[in-house]
Structure formats: structure tokens, C-alpha cells
Coordinates of C-alpha atoms in Angstrom, one line a residue:
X1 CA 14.1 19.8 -3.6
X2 CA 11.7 17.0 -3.4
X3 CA 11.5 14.7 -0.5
X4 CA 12.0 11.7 -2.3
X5 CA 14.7 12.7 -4.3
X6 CA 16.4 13.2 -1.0
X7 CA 15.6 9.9 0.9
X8 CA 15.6 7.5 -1.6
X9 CA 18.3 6.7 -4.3
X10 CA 15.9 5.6 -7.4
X11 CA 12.7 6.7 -8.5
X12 CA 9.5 4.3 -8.0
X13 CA 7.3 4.8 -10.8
X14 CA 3.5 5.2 -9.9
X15 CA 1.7 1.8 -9.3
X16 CA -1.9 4.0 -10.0
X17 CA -1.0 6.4 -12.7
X18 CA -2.3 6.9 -16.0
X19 CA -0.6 3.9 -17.9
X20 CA -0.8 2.7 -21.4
X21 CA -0.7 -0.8 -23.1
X22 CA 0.2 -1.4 -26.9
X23 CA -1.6 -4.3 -28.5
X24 CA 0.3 -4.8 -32.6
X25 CA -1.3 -7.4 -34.7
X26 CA 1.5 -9.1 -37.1
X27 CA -0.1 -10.4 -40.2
X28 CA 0.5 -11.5 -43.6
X29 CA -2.8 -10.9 -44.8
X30 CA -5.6 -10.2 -42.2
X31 CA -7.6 -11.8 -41.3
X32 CA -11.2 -10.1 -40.7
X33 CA -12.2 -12.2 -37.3
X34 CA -8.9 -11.6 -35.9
X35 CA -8.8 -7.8 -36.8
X36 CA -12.7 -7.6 -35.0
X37 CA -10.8 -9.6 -31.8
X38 CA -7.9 -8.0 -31.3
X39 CA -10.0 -4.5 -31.7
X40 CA -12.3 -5.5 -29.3
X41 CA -9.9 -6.7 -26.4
X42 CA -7.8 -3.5 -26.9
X43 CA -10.7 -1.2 -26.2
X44 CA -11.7 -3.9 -23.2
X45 CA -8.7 -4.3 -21.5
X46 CA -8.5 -0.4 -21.1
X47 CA -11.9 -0.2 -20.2
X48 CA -11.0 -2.9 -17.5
X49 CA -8.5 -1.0 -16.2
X50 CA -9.2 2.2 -14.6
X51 CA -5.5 4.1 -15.0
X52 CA -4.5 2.2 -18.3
X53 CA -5.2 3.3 -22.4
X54 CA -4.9 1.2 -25.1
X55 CA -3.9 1.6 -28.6
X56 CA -3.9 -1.0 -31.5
X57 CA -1.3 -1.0 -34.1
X58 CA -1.6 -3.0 -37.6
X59 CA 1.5 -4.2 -38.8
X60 CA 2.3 -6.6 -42.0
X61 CA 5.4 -8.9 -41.9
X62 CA 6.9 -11.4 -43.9
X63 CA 5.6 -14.6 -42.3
X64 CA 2.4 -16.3 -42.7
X65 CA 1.5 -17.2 -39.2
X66 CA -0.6 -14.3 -37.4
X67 CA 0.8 -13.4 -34.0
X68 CA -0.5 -11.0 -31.6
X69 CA 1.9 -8.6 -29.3
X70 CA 1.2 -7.2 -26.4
X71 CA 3.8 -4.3 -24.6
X72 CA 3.5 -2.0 -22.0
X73 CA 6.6 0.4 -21.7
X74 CA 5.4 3.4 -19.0
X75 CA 5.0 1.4 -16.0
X76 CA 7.1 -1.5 -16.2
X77 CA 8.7 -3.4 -19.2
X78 CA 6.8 -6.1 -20.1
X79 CA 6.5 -7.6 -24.1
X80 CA 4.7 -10.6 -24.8
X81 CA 4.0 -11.9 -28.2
X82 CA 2.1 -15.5 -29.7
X83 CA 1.1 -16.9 -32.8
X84 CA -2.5 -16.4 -33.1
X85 CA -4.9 -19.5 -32.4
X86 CA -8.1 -20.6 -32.5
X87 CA -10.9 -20.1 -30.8
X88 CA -9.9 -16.8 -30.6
X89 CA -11.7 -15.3 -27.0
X90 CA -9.9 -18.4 -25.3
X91 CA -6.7 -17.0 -27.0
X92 CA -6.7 -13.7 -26.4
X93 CA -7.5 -14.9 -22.5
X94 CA -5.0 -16.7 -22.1
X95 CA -2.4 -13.7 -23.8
X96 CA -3.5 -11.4 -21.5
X97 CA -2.9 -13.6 -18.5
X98 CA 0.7 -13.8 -19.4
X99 CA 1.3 -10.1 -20.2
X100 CA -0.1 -9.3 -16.6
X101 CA 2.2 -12.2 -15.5
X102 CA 4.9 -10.7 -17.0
X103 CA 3.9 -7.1 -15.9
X104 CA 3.9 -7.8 -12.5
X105 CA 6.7 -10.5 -12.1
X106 CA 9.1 -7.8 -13.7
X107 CA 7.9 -5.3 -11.1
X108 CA 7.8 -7.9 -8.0
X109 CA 12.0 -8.6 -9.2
X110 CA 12.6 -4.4 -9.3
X111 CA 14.6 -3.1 -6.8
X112 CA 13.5 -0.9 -4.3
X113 CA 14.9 2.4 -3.5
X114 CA 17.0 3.3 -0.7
X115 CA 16.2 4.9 2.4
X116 CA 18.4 7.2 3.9
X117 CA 16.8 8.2 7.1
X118 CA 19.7 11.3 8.0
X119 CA 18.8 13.1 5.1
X120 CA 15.0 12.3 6.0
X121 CA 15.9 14.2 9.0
X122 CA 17.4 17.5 7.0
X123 CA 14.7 17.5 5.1
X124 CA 11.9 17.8 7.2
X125 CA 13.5 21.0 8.9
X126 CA 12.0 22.7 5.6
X127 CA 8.5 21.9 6.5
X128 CA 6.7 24.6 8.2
X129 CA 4.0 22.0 9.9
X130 CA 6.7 20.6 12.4
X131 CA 7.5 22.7 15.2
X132 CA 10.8 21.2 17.1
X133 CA 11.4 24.4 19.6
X134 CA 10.0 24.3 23.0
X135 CA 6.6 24.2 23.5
X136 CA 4.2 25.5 26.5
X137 CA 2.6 22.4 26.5
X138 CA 3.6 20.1 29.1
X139 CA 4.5 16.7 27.6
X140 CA 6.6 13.9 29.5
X141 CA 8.8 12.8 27.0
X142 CA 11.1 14.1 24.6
X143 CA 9.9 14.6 21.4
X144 CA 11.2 14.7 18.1
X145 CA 8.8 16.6 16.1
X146 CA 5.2 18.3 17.3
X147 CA 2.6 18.4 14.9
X148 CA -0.5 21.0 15.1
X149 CA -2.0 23.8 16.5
X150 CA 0.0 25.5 19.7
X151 CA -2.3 23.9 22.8
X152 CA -3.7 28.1 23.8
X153 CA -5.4 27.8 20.5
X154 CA -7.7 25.1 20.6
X155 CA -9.9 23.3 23.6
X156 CA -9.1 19.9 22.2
X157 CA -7.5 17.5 25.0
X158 CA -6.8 14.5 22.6
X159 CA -2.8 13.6 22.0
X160 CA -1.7 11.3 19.8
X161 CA 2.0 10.3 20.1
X162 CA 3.7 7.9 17.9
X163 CA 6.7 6.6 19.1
X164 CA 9.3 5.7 16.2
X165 CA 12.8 5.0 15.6
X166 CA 13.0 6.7 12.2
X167 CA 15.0 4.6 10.9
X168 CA 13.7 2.2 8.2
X169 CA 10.8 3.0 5.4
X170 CA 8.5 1.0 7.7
X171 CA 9.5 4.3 10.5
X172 CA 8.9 6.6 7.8
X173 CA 5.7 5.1 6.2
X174 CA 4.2 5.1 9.4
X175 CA 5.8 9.1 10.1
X176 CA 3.9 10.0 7.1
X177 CA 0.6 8.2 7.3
X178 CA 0.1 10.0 11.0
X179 CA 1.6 13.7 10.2
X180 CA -1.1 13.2 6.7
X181 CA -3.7 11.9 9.1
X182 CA -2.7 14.7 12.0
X183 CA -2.3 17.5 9.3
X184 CA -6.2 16.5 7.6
X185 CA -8.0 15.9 10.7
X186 CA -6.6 19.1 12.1
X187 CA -5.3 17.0 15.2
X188 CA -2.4 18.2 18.0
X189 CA 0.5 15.0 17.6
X190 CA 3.8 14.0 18.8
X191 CA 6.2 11.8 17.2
X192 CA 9.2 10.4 20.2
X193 CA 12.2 9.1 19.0
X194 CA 13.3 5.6 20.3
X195 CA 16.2 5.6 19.8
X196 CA 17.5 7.9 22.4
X197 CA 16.4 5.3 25.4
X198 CA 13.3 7.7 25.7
X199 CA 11.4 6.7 28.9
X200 CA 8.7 7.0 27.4
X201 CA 9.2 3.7 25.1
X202 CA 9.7 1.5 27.5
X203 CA 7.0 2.6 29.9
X204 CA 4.6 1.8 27.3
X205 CA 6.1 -1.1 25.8
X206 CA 7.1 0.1 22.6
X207 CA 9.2 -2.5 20.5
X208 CA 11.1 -2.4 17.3
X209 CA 7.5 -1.7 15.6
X210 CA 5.9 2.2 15.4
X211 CA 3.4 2.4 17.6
X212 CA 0.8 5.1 18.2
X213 CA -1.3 5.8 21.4
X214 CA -4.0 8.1 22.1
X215 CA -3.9 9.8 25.2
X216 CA -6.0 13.0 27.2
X217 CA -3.7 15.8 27.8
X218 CA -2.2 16.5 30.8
X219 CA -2.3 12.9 31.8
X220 CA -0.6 10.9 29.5
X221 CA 0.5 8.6 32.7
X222 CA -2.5 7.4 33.6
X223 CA -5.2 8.1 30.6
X224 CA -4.5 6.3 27.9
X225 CA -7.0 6.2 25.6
X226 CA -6.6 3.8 22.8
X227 CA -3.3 1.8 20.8
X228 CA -3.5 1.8 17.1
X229 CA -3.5 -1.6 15.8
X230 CA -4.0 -1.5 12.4
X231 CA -1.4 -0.9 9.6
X232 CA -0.1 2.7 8.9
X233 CA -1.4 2.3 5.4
X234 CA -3.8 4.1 3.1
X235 CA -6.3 6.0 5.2
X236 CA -6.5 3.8 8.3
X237 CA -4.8 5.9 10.9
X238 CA -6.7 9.0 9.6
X239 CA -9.6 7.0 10.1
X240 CA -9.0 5.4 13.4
X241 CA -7.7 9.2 15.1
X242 CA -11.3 10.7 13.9
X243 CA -12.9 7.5 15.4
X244 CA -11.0 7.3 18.9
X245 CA -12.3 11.0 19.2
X246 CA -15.8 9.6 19.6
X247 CA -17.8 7.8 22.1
X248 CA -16.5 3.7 22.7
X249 CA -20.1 3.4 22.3
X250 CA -22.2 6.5 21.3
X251 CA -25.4 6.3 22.7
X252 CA -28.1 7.7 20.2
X253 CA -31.7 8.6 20.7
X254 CA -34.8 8.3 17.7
X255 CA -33.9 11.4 16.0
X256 CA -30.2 10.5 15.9
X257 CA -30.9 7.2 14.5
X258 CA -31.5 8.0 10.8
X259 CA -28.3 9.9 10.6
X260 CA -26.7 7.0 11.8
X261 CA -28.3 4.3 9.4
X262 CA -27.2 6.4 6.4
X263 CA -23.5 6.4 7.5
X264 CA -23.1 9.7 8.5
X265 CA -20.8 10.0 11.8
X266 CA -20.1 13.0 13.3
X267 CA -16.3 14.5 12.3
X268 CA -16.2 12.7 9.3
X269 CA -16.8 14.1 5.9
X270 CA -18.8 11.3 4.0
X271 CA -20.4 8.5 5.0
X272 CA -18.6 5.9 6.8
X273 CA -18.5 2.3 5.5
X274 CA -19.6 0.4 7.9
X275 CA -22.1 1.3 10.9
X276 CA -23.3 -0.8 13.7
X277 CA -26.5 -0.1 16.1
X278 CA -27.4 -1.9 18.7
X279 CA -31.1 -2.2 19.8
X280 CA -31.5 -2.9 23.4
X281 CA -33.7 -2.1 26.2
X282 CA -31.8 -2.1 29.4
X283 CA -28.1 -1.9 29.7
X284 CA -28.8 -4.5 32.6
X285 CA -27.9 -7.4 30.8
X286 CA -24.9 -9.7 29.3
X287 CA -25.1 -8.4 25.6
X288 CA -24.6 -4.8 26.8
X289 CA -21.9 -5.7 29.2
X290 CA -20.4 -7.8 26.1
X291 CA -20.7 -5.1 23.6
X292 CA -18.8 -2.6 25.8
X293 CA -16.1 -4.7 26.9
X294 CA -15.6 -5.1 23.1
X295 CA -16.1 -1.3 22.3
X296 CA -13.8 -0.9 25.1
X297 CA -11.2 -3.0 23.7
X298 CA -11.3 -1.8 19.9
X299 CA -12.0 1.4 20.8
X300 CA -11.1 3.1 17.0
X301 CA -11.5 0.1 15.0
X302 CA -15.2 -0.1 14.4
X303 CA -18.0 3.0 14.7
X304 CA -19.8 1.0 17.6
X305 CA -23.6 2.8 18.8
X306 CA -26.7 1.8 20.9
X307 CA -30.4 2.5 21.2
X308 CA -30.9 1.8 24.4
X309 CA -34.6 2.7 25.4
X310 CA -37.6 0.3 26.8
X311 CA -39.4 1.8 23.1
X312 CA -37.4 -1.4 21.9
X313 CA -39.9 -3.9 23.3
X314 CA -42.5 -2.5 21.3
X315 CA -40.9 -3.7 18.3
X316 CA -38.4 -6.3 19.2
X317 CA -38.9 -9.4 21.7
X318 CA -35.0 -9.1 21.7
X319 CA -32.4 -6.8 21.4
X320 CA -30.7 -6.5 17.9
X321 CA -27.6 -5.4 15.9
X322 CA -28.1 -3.7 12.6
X323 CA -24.8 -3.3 10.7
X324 CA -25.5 -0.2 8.2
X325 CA -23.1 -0.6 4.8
X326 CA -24.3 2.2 2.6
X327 CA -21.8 1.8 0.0
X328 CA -22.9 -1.9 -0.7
X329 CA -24.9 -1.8 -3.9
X330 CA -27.2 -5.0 -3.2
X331 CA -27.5 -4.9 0.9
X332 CA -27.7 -1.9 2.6
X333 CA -28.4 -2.9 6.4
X334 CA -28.5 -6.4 7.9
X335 CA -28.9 -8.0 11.3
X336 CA -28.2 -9.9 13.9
X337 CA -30.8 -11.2 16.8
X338 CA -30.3 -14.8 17.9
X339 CA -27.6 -16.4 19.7
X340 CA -25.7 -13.2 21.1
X341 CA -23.2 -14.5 22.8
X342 CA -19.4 -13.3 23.1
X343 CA -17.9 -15.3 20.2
X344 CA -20.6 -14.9 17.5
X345 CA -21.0 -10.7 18.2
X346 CA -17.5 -11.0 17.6
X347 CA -17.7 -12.4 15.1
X348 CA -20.5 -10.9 13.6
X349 CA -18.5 -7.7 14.2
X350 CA -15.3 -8.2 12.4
X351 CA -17.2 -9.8 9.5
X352 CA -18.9 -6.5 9.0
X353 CA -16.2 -4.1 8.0
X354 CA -15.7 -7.2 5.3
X355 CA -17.7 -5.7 2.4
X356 CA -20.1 -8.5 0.7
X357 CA -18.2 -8.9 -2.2
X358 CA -14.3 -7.8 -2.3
X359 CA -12.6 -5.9 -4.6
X360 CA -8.8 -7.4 -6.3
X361 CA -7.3 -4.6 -8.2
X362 CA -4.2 -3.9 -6.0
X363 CA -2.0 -5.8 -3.8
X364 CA -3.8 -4.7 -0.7
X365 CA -7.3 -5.6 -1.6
X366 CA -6.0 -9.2 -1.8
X367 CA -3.9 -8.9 1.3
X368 CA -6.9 -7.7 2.9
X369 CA -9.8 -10.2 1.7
X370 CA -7.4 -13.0 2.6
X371 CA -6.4 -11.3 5.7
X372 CA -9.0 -13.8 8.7
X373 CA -9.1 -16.8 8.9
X374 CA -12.0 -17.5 6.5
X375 CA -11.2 -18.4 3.1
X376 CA -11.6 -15.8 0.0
X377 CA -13.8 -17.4 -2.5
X378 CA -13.8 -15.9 -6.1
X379 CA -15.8 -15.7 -8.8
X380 CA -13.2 -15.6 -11.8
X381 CA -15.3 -15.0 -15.6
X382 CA -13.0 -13.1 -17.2
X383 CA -15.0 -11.9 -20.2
X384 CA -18.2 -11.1 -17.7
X385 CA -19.9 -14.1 -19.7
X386 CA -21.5 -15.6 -16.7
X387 CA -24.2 -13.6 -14.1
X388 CA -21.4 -11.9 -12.4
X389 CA -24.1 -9.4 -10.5
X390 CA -26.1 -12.6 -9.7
X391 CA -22.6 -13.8 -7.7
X392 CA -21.7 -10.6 -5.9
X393 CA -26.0 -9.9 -5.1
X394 CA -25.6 -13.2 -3.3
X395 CA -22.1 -12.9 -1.5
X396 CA -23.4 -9.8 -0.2
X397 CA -27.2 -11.2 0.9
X398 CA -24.7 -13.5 3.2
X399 CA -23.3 -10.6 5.8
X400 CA -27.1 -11.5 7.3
X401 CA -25.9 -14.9 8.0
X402 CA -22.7 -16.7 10.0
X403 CA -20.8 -16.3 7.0
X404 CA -18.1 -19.3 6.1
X405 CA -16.2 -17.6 3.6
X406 CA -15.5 -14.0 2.2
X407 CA -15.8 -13.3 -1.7
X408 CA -14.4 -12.1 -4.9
X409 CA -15.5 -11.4 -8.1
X410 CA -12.9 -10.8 -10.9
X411 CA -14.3 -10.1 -13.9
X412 CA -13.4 -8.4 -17.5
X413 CA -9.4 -8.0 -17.8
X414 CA -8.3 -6.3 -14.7
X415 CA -4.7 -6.8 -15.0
X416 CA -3.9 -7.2 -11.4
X417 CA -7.0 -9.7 -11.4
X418 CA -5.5 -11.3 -14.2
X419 CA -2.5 -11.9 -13.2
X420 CA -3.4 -13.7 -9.4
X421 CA -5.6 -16.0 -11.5
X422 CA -2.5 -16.8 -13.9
X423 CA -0.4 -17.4 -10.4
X424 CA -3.7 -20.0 -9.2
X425 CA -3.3 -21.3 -13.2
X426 CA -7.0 -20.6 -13.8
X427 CA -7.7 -19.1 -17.2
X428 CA -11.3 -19.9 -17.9
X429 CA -14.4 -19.3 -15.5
X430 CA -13.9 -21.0 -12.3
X431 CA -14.9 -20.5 -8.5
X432 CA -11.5 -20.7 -6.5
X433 CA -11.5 -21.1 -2.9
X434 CA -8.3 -19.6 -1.2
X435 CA -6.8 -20.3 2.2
X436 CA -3.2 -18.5 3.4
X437 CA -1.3 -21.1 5.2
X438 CA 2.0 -20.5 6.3
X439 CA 3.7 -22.3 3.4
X440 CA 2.0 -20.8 0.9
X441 CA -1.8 -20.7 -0.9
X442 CA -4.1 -23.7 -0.3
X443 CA -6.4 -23.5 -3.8
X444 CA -9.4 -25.0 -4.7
X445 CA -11.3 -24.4 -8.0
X446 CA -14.1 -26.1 -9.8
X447 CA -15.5 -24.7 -13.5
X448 CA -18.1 -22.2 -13.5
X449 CA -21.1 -23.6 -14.5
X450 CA -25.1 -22.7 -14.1
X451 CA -24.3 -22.7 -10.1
X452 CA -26.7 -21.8 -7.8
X453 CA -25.0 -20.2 -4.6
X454 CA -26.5 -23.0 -2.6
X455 CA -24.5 -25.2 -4.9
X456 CA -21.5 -23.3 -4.2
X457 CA -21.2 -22.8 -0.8
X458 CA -22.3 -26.8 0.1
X459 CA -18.8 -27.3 -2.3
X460 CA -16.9 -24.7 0.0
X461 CA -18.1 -26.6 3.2
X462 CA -16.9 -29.9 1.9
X463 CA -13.3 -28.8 1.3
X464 CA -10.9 -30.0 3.6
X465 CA -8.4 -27.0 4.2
X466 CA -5.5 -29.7 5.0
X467 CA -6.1 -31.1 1.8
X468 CA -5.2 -28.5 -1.0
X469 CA -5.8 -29.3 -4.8
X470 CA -3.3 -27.2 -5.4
X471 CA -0.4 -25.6 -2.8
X472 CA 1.2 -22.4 -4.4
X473 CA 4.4 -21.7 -2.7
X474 CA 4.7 -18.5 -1.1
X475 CA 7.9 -18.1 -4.0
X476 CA 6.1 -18.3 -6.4
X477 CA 3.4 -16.0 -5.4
X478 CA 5.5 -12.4 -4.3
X479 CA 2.5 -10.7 -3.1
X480 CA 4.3 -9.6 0.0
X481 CA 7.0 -7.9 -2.6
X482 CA 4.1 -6.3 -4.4
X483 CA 2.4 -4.9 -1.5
X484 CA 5.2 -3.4 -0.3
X485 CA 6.0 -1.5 -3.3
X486 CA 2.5 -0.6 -3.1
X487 CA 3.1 1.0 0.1
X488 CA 6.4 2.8 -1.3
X489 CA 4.1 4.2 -3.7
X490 CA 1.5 5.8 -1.5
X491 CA 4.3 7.3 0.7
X492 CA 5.3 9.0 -2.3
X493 CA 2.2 10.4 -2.6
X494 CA 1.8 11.8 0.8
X495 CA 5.9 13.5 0.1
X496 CA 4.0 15.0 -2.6
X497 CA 1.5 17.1 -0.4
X498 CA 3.8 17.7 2.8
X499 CA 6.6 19.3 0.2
X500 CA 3.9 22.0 -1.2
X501 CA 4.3 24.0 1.5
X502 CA 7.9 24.3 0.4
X503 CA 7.3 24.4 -3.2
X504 CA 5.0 27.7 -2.5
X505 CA 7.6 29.4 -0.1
X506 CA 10.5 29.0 -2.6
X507 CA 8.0 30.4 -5.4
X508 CA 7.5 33.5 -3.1

């Protein structure tokens, strides 16, 4: 029996599966330039939308006004329907925005399934990847579930240990994020149950939260190596175990350098995101000591490496950070080598695992380009009339700079895009600044014209963040709600991959 059918009472339908909108055109007679409309924006809407088809039906009623329908019935219900007007791009804009407002209102209102964390527990005695009997391996605390390879077989000393309570989905999402992460990076892992007053909690300051440490075996009292603080979502603890297993800092020489600037790090299987080098000639001086305080303290978080050679001098009067982002289609590399104090390589550093120009297809992408303190600045044309490309070549030519905002482009008929522009009420090309306060969304928006990105960024300097245009409560705006269903989603996605093991011993 599935996993999920086990833990949770309802089913949550797929938030990135193949999904299908129907767009029916009502007329008396048709009308030519509606039927070349509505036959255009059903093949682009699909085309917008990676997981969603389209299909157009024709339909003749008994009234003389035109109206236009738009349903989607295999994710979540959602029907919309309007008497056509004119002009007709502007209508069928403004149609789409409400089905998407629709769509995802419906879904942000669904209930979520139940957890049931004793039958979690039943279930996972199926799985042949946990090993709950004794072990050889000393380990100071008592442990709920060991994950990997018995310690004779392997010469790896890393440990990662998450300690858990197991007792909400936020315990299980993060449960299944590390055994996924443990099970693909081939990685030895415990998981502790806090519940029991384990010693091992409090010694290391667990609260009601999951946490997960890194530590060197045999000495998990004194060597710990690194806390996970990011979210136990999509692929980040993966990421950060494969991470912590290399150098704070890795020191590279020439020849190792070009590996390096293409994104390829050592463990991982494609190139990474986002790489950072630092140029320097002596590690006697403040901007060494201050970049490995900082690789010391984020050890996990960032893949951190150094040149450090007198050869440096010949090329550079001072030393330099290069930020490599080979996935970034207008700026591959970019730099930093004036004013290298503390707060601006900070700085510097946690703008560069910002990409130049952020996607907003999902719940997360927003959550995460409105995640610092900057505000998220978006390009919204939603028929891709404007110079879209000339926007996101520019956003991106800013990671060389101290950037003041991140960006956005939505363009074409991305539902999810859609639909956060319907929340801002924009429905025609705009620029819209966006600030998270604690009340809700500070909005600012001006009309897309023929800017220049001068033009625009002077306008985003000028704002006053106390003083909002527009103040979208955090009501009417259930992006948290959204997220977490999100996150329900993935897990189930992960059940799906830890239950073939099953599947394929009850086939034998």
C-alpha cells in the first residue's frame, strides 16, 4: 500500500502535472476576429504553461451576445465565463487573469490532508533503506531510524543526524527531504526522536523545529561540523549535505580554475548554480580573514573557493571575487574588487545565489525572490509585447553592481504569473515594485512604457517603502497557503520513490 494513502486521509492532486484548460466560445453567429482571438490565446496559454493543454470548443446558443468560457476541471475546479468585448487582446487579458484568480483561490480554500504520524511509523517498517536494529557503529544517542551503508563498508567519516519529533507534516517533510537527500548522495544518516527526552536534543539545542547537524564520526561531542539552515524543501538539503562534504573554502590552483568557472564542483553531477573564486595573494590580510570567518559560518550554504598565489599581482593591483553563474543566459561571471569590507562581501555574497532575473511560476519562486530584504521588481507584459529580453539582459548585467532590488519578468500567460498580478490588480504592462512587510505587500507600479533601465531603477530609488501605493493584506494574498500545499505536493513525490522498493518486493 502506498505511503500516502496511509498517512494522509485525502488525496492532494499534483500541483505540476500534466493539466488541461478548456476555452468554449458561445456565439450566435461568429464572429471571424473573435474566432482568430480566442484560437490564438488557447494555443498561447498552453504554450505559457509548461504542464497545461489546451483545447477550443465552438459552441452556438440562443443569445446574441458572444461570451467566452474558460474551465479547468483536472486540477482544481475553476469556470469562468464573460460576454465578449472589445478590444479584444485587452479582453481576453483580463479573462485569463480571473480564471487563474479563480484557479488558485479555489485551491488556496482546499483542505489539506491529514497526517497521521502512527501509521507513518508502521509504514516505514516496509522500507528496506532504514535499518532500526543495533548497529556496530558507535553513536551517542538513540536513534530512531539509520539510514545507509553499515560503517565497515565505506571510509566516509561524515554523519548527518536530524533530530525530529515526527510528529507533524513539517516532521515528516523534513524526514523525507533528508532520507531522499541521504538515499541520492549515497550518505551514512540518523534521524533521533525528540520526543523521548533524548539527550541528545537538548545538548544541541534542538527546539520544536527539525533540525540537522553535520558531524565527523566518532566525535559527535566535540566536532560538529555544520547546522542546516535552510528549508527542508526541494533539493536544498541534498544540496547542502554534498556541499558540507567539501572544503569551507577549497583552495584551487591554475589548472583547477577552469573547472571551477564552468560550475563544475567536485561530487556533484552538473554544474552548480552559483560559484564564487576569490583572487588573492596572501592570506595575510583582512579580506582573507573575512572570507573565512564567513565560509566558516555558512559552511554548506554557498560553494566558497580561493586562488591564493603571488601570480595574482601580475594581473590584479587587488584581490577579487568572481561569482561564476553558468546557467544565466546574459551574464555568465561578474566581479567584485573595490570596497571589500565585511558588510558589502556579505552582501555581495548572498546576492549571488539571487539569479539576475527571477523566475514566478510556483509558489516558492515568489517566496523566494521576495525572501531579503530588497524589494522584487517585475517586469509584468503579459502578451511579451514589450522587450522583455532587453528587461531580464539588464536585471542580470546588475549582479556586477551593489544591487537595490531583485527582478522578475512575467511574461505570456503563466497562470501562476497571472494570477499574483490579478492579486497586485495589474492587468496591462507595468513595472511593480514589491516589499513583504509584516502586514502584508507594499506595491508600487507604474505603466510600462519605452523605459530605459536607468529610468527604472532612479523610480525604484525614489520609493519610499513606508509609503505603499497600494498595501495588500496578507488575507487577501494566501501565498503562505499555496506554498504549503506546494510542499505537500513534493513530499508526495518523494513517497513515490521511497515506496518502489516495496512495490518491486511485493511483485517478486
Amino acid at each position: 500500500m502506498r505511503l500516502f494513502a496511509l498517512i494522509f486521509s485525502s488525496f492532494l492532486c499534483s500541483l505540476i502535472s500534466a493539466e488541461h484548460v478548456t476555452v468554449t466560445y458561445h456565439f450566435w453567429e461568429k464572429n471571424e476576429k473573435i474566432v482568430e482571438k480566442v484560437e490564438w490565446f488557447t494555443k498561447f496559454v498552453a504554450n505559457s504553461n509548461r504542464f497545461w493543454t489546451s483545447n477550443l470548443v465552438f459552441q452556438q446558443h440562443n443569445e446574441k451576445i458572444d461570451r467566452v468560457q474558460i474551465s479547468s476541471e483536472s486540477w482544481k475546479s475553476a469556470v469562468i465565463e464573460e460576454p465578449v468585448t472589445f478590444p479584444l487582446d485587452t479582453f481576453f487579458v483580463e479573462l485569463f487573469q480571473k480564471f487563474a484568480d479563480k484557479l488558485y483561490t479555489n485551491l488556496a480554500l482546499d483542505s489539506l490532508p491529514i497526517f497521521d504520524a502512527g501509521e507513518l511509523k508502521k509504514s516505514l517498517k516496509n522500507f528496506e533503506i532504514f535499518e532500526k536494529d543495533e548497529t556496530e557503529e558507535t553513536f551517542p544517542f538513540d536513534f530512531w531510524m539509520k539510514i545507509g551503508e553499515n560503517e565497515l563498508k565505506t571510509r566516509n567519516r561524515d554523519r548527518f543526524v536530524l533530530f525530529t519529533r515526527a510528529d507533524s507534516f513539517e516532521h515528516w517533510e523534513a524526514i523525507s527531504h533528508f532520507l531522499d537527500a541521504l538515499k541520492r548522495s549515497k550518505q551514512i544518516g540518523y534521524v533521533v526522536d525528540c520526543k523521548n527526552e533524548n539527550s541528545g536534543c537538548w545538548a544541541h539545542g534542538v527546539d520544536e523545529n527539525p533540525t540537522l547537524f553535520s558531524f565527523k564520526l566518532d566525535n559527535f561531542d566535540d566536532h560538529l561540523e555544520a547546522r542546516f539552515r535552510g528549508k527542508f524543501q526541494k533539493d536544498q538539503v541534498y544540496d547542502w549535505i554534498l556541499t558540507t562534504k567539501q572544503p569551507e573554502v577549497k583552495l584551487l590552483n591554475e589548472e583547477l580554475v577552469p573547472s571551477y568557472r564552468s560550475g563544475m564542483v567536485p561530487g556533484f553531477d552538473r554544474a552548480r548554480e552559483t560559484v564564487t573564486i576569490l583572487f588573492i595573494d596572501t592570506k595575510k590580510s583582512q579580506i582573507w580573514r573575512n572570507y573565512a570567518k564567513f565560509a566558516r559560518e555558512n559552511h554548506g550554504r554557498f560553494h566558497l573557493t580561493a586562488l591564493v598565489s603571488e601570480e595574482v599581482k601580475k594581473w590584479s593591483i587587488y584581490p577579487a571575487f568572481i561569482t561564476m553563474k553558468p546557467y544565466d543566459p546574459f551574464v555568465k561571471a561578474f566581479t567584485l574588487h573595490k570596497d571589500l569590507n565585511w558588510n558589502r562581501m556579505v552582501d555581495y555574497l548572498e546576492d549571488g545565489v539571487h539569479p539576475g532575473c527571477h523566475q514566478l511560476s510556483s509558489p516558492s519562486d515568489f517566496l523566494f525572490a521576495t525572501g531579503t530584504q530588497k524589494p522584487l521588481v517585475v517586469f509584468f507584459d503579459p502578451l511579451d509585447s514589450k522587450n522583455s529580453e532587453g528587461f531580464k539582459k539588464s536585471a542580470a548585467e546588475q549582479q556586477s553592481g551593489d544591487r537595490i532590488a531583485h527582478f522578475s519578468a512575467v511574461t505570456g500567460f503563466d497562470l501562476f504569473g497571472l494570477y499574483v498580478m490579478s492579486v497586485f490588480n495589474v492587468n496591462s504592462p507595468s513595472y511593480i515594485v514589491i516589499r513583504r512587510q509584516e502586514k502584508g505587500w507594499c506595491i508600487h507600479t507604474k505603466p510600462a512604457e519605452n523605459d530605459n533601465f536607468t529610468g527604472i531603477l532612479s523610480w525604484v530609488r525614489n520609493l519610499e517603502p513606508v509609503h505603499c501605493q497600494e498595501l495588500i493584506e496578507n488575507f487577501k494574498f494566501p501565498i503562505a497557503r499555496l506554498n504549503l500545499l506546494e510542499r505537500y505536493d513534493d513530499v508526495e513525490e518523494l513517497e513515490k520513490g521511497f515506496t518502489a522498493v516495496e512495490w518491486t518486493r511485493d511483485e517478486l
